[in-house]
Tab-separated table of C-alpha atoms in Angstrom:
chain	number	residue	atom	x	y	z
V	20	UNK	CA	-9.171	63.714	-89.118
V	21	UNK	CA	-7.825	62.704	-86.075
V	22	UNK	CA	-9.592	58.645	-85.177
V	23	UNK	CA	-11.875	59.021	-82.785
V	24	UNK	CA	-10.845	57.982	-79.097
V	25	UNK	CA	-14.164	55.889	-78.615
V	26	UNK	CA	-12.638	53.597	-81.349
V	27	UNK	CA	-9.623	52.607	-79.260
V	28	UNK	CA	-7.050	55.677	-79.309
V	29	UNK	CA	-5.486	57.716	-76.663
V	30	UNK	CA	-4.334	61.251	-77.140
V	31	UNK	CA	-0.724	61.672	-75.927
V	32	UNK	CA	0.760	65.304	-75.322
V	33	UNK	CA	3.793	65.915	-77.018
V	34	UNK	CA	7.011	65.582	-74.543
V	35	UNK	CA	8.327	69.494	-75.722
V	36	UNK	CA	6.218	72.369	-76.880
V	37	UNK	CA	7.601	73.083	-79.735
V	38	UNK	CA	6.176	69.940	-81.305
V	39	UNK	CA	3.212	70.575	-84.310
V	40	UNK	CA	0.938	67.979	-83.311
V	41	UNK	CA	0.494	65.842	-80.062
V	42	UNK	CA	1.836	61.935	-80.798
V	43	UNK	CA	-0.782	59.000	-80.452
V	44	UNK	CA	-0.440	55.896	-78.353
V	45	UNK	CA	-2.766	52.976	-78.745
V	46	UNK	CA	-5.390	52.424	-75.789
V	47	UNK	CA	-4.422	48.401	-75.208
V	48	UNK	CA	-7.139	46.647	-73.294
V	49	UNK	CA	-5.922	44.683	-70.395
V	50	UNK	CA	-4.658	40.966	-71.839
V	51	UNK	CA	-6.960	38.404	-71.811
V	52	UNK	CA	-4.485	35.528	-72.181
V	53	UNK	CA	-1.200	34.063	-71.142
V	54	UNK	CA	1.024	33.551	-73.770
V	55	UNK	CA	0.995	30.003	-73.192
V	56	UNK	CA	-2.815	30.436	-74.253
V	57	UNK	CA	-4.444	29.894	-70.864
V	58	UNK	CA	-6.751	32.857	-70.023
V	59	UNK	CA	-5.254	35.341	-67.960
V	60	UNK	CA	-6.688	35.470	-64.641
V	61	UNK	CA	-9.223	38.382	-63.840
V	62	UNK	CA	-7.906	41.332	-62.256
V	63	UNK	CA	-8.673	41.136	-58.263
V	64	UNK	CA	-8.431	44.974	-57.972
V	65	UNK	CA	-11.299	45.223	-60.829
V	66	UNK	CA	-13.780	42.468	-59.575
V	67	UNK	CA	-16.806	44.785	-59.269
V	68	UNK	CA	-18.302	47.958	-61.088
V	69	UNK	CA	-16.391	51.160	-60.298
V	70	UNK	CA	-17.698	54.416	-60.510
V	71	UNK	CA	-14.971	57.490	-61.339
V	72	UNK	CA	-14.873	60.676	-60.356
V	73	UNK	CA	-12.776	63.923	-61.061
V	74	UNK	CA	-9.286	63.847	-59.107
V	75	UNK	CA	-9.434	60.093	-58.515
V	76	UNK	CA	-6.196	58.248	-59.195
V	77	UNK	CA	-7.145	55.153	-61.303
V	78	UNK	CA	-5.200	52.309	-62.712
V	79	UNK	CA	-5.257	51.463	-66.331
V	80	UNK	CA	-3.820	48.087	-67.082
V	81	UNK	CA	-1.205	48.907	-70.088
V	82	UNK	CA	-0.055	52.532	-68.225
V	83	UNK	CA	-0.420	52.450	-64.841
V	84	UNK	CA	-1.194	54.841	-62.446
V	85	UNK	CA	-3.365	58.109	-63.792
V	86	UNK	CA	-5.231	60.500	-62.496
V	87	UNK	CA	-9.253	61.521	-63.905
V	88	UNK	CA	-8.540	65.072	-65.025
V	89	UNK	CA	-12.505	65.168	-65.813
V	90	UNK	CA	-15.570	63.230	-66.644
V	91	UNK	CA	-17.707	64.809	-69.980
V	92	UNK	CA	-20.013	63.995	-72.824
V	93	UNK	CA	-18.618	64.561	-76.404
V	94	UNK	CA	-19.402	64.227	-79.512
V	95	UNK	CA	-17.503	61.363	-81.505
V	96	UNK	CA	-18.392	60.696	-84.792
V	97	UNK	CA	-21.971	61.419	-84.228
V	98	UNK	CA	-22.468	59.674	-81.486
V	99	UNK	CA	-22.246	61.294	-78.125
V	100	UNK	CA	-20.413	59.672	-75.459
V	101	UNK	CA	-19.500	60.102	-71.470
V	102	UNK	CA	-15.698	60.015	-71.575
V	103	UNK	CA	-13.318	59.903	-68.923
V	104	UNK	CA	-9.913	61.994	-69.478
V	105	UNK	CA	-7.066	60.454	-67.408
V	106	UNK	CA	-3.578	62.088	-67.239
V	107	UNK	CA	-0.647	60.139	-66.845
V	108	UNK	CA	1.911	62.860	-65.993
V	109	UNK	CA	5.346	61.033	-66.532
V	110	UNK	CA	4.935	60.188	-70.449
V	111	UNK	CA	2.631	63.285	-70.826
V	112	UNK	CA	-0.706	61.223	-71.828
V	113	UNK	CA	-3.949	61.718	-71.762
V	114	UNK	CA	-6.298	58.904	-72.356
V	115	UNK	CA	-10.133	58.781	-72.763
V	116	UNK	CA	-11.890	55.963	-72.023
V	117	UNK	CA	-16.104	55.482	-72.471
V	118	UNK	CA	-17.767	55.171	-69.052
V	119	UNK	CA	-19.288	52.493	-70.979
V	120	UNK	CA	-15.853	50.571	-71.677
V	121	UNK	CA	-14.172	51.298	-68.433
V	122	UNK	CA	-14.463	48.062	-66.674
V	123	UNK	CA	-13.722	45.930	-69.906
V	124	UNK	CA	-10.897	47.773	-70.793
V	125	UNK	CA	-9.514	46.955	-67.245
V	126	UNK	CA	-9.606	50.612	-65.400
V	127	UNK	CA	-9.610	50.709	-61.470
V	128	UNK	CA	-9.277	52.817	-58.738
V	129	UNK	CA	-6.652	52.406	-56.459
V	130	UNK	CA	-5.897	49.161	-54.508
V	131	UNK	CA	-7.387	49.406	-51.099
V	132	UNK	CA	-4.526	49.276	-48.471
V	133	UNK	CA	-5.716	45.567	-47.713
V	134	UNK	CA	-4.822	44.713	-51.209
V	135	UNK	CA	-1.568	46.123	-51.097
V	136	UNK	CA	-0.552	44.583	-47.974
V	137	UNK	CA	-1.395	41.320	-49.877
V	138	UNK	CA	0.790	42.349	-52.922
V	139	UNK	CA	3.690	42.855	-50.541
V	140	UNK	CA	2.773	39.269	-48.569
V	141	UNK	CA	3.631	38.085	-52.132
V	142	UNK	CA	6.956	39.380	-52.388
V	143	UNK	CA	7.718	37.363	-48.874
V	144	UNK	CA	7.106	34.147	-50.774
V	145	UNK	CA	9.496	32.114	-52.309
V	146	UNK	CA	10.454	32.367	-55.825
V	147	UNK	CA	8.237	30.231	-58.273
V	148	UNK	CA	10.364	29.622	-61.231
V	149	UNK	CA	9.026	27.829	-64.032
V	150	UNK	CA	11.726	25.285	-66.063
V	151	UNK	CA	10.917	26.972	-69.487
V	152	UNK	CA	12.853	28.952	-72.049
V	153	UNK	CA	13.252	32.402	-71.011
V	154	UNK	CA	11.635	34.116	-73.671
V	155	UNK	CA	8.391	32.213	-72.698
V	156	UNK	CA	8.625	33.575	-69.236
V	157	UNK	CA	9.086	36.974	-70.292
V	158	UNK	CA	5.887	36.902	-71.948
V	159	UNK	CA	4.287	35.967	-69.114
V	160	UNK	CA	5.689	38.525	-66.592
V	161	UNK	CA	4.816	41.200	-69.351
V	162	UNK	CA	1.299	39.934	-69.296
V	163	UNK	CA	1.203	40.052	-65.555
V	164	UNK	CA	2.728	43.801	-65.460
V	165	UNK	CA	0.135	44.618	-67.884
V	166	UNK	CA	-2.359	43.115	-66.092
V	167	UNK	CA	-2.457	45.888	-63.763
V	168	UNK	CA	-3.039	43.319	-60.925
V	169	UNK	CA	-1.105	44.471	-58.026
V	170	UNK	CA	-0.961	40.743	-56.811
V	171	UNK	CA	0.392	39.562	-60.095
V	172	UNK	CA	3.244	42.010	-60.893
V	173	UNK	CA	4.299	41.550	-57.100
V	174	UNK	CA	4.598	37.871	-58.070
V	175	UNK	CA	6.758	39.196	-61.098
V	176	UNK	CA	8.826	40.773	-58.501
V	177	UNK	CA	9.272	38.436	-56.298
V	178	UNK	CA	10.594	35.678	-59.176
V	179	UNK	CA	12.863	38.201	-60.556
V	180	UNK	CA	14.137	39.617	-57.377
V	181	UNK	CA	18.048	38.989	-56.202
V	182	UNK	CA	19.580	39.355	-52.905
V	183	UNK	CA	22.824	39.926	-52.386
V	184	UNK	CA	25.035	36.631	-52.973
V	185	UNK	CA	22.760	35.497	-55.537
V	186	UNK	CA	23.389	35.545	-58.983
V	187	UNK	CA	23.042	38.607	-60.947
V	188	UNK	CA	19.918	39.086	-63.099
V	189	UNK	CA	20.657	38.943	-66.979
V	190	UNK	CA	19.677	42.473	-68.453
V	191	UNK	CA	16.312	41.566	-69.893
V	192	UNK	CA	15.341	40.233	-66.104
V	193	UNK	CA	16.329	43.266	-64.926
V	194	UNK	CA	14.483	45.580	-67.508
V	195	UNK	CA	11.078	43.196	-66.389
V	196	UNK	CA	12.210	43.672	-63.047
V	197	UNK	CA	12.091	47.499	-62.993
V	198	UNK	CA	9.000	47.943	-64.971
V	199	UNK	CA	7.309	45.850	-62.098
V	200	UNK	CA	9.147	47.751	-59.208
V	201	UNK	CA	7.925	51.100	-61.048
V	202	UNK	CA	4.295	50.258	-61.412
V	203	UNK	CA	4.202	48.711	-57.533
V	204	UNK	CA	5.901	52.212	-56.675
V	205	UNK	CA	3.654	54.424	-58.224
V	206	UNK	CA	0.513	52.660	-56.946
V	207	UNK	CA	2.138	53.110	-53.302
V	208	UNK	CA	3.225	56.494	-53.828
V	209	UNK	CA	-0.608	56.934	-55.038
V	210	UNK	CA	-1.884	55.222	-51.767
V	211	UNK	CA	0.480	57.006	-49.540
V	212	UNK	CA	0.096	60.706	-51.197
V	213	UNK	CA	3.911	60.824	-52.010
V	214	UNK	CA	6.316	60.882	-54.693
V	215	UNK	CA	7.143	57.700	-56.434
V	216	UNK	CA	10.884	57.935	-55.345
V	217	UNK	CA	10.141	57.545	-51.924
V	218	UNK	CA	7.786	54.612	-52.392
V	219	UNK	CA	10.456	52.990	-54.594
V	220	UNK	CA	13.070	53.162	-51.584
V	221	UNK	CA	10.152	51.952	-49.109
V	222	UNK	CA	10.109	48.427	-51.512
V	223	UNK	CA	13.486	48.336	-52.185
V	224	UNK	CA	14.204	48.594	-48.093
V	225	UNK	CA	11.084	46.170	-47.845
V	226	UNK	CA	12.754	43.518	-50.138
V	227	UNK	CA	15.942	43.845	-48.416
V	228	UNK	CA	14.466	42.688	-44.957
V	229	UNK	CA	13.344	39.469	-47.049
């Protein structure tokens, strides 16, 4: 028997039509604290209660940008729940989030243009590299990426970006940097109503001017 989505599970469509059953992915809420034990700052992009409608592009903290496919009332384990169905085209996943749990799960609409401009302004700032072990910094960067906050994600890009003539990134730094860039590009693409590749080029060109 399939565990109900209301208990925190996401349904995932397999990447191949020959798969017998869909994969499952855990529906993880936004992190509540940093690896150093301090509470995670609240996302500036989800400061108020939001109403979602079919067709909205939304951001789920641990999965990035998705689209509201539908909102429907379903019977789950004997309970009637109103669920938001969110599709993520890149990884062929559909996430079902109870409307009553949307805010606590960190689900939000796209950032406003003003907020995204604030994120771009963060990219212009000076890198703030803590003098701690890389493993600890890596955890903090990953927590920022999974917060879903574009400003926090921009901080990761700012700290790990390398211009010509600067030391190269390590493999793990590059991975985290690319993950943060991917998240920013996905949200910018949705805001600009373009594809992620074009948005990534736009961000890369912006970084070259710094």
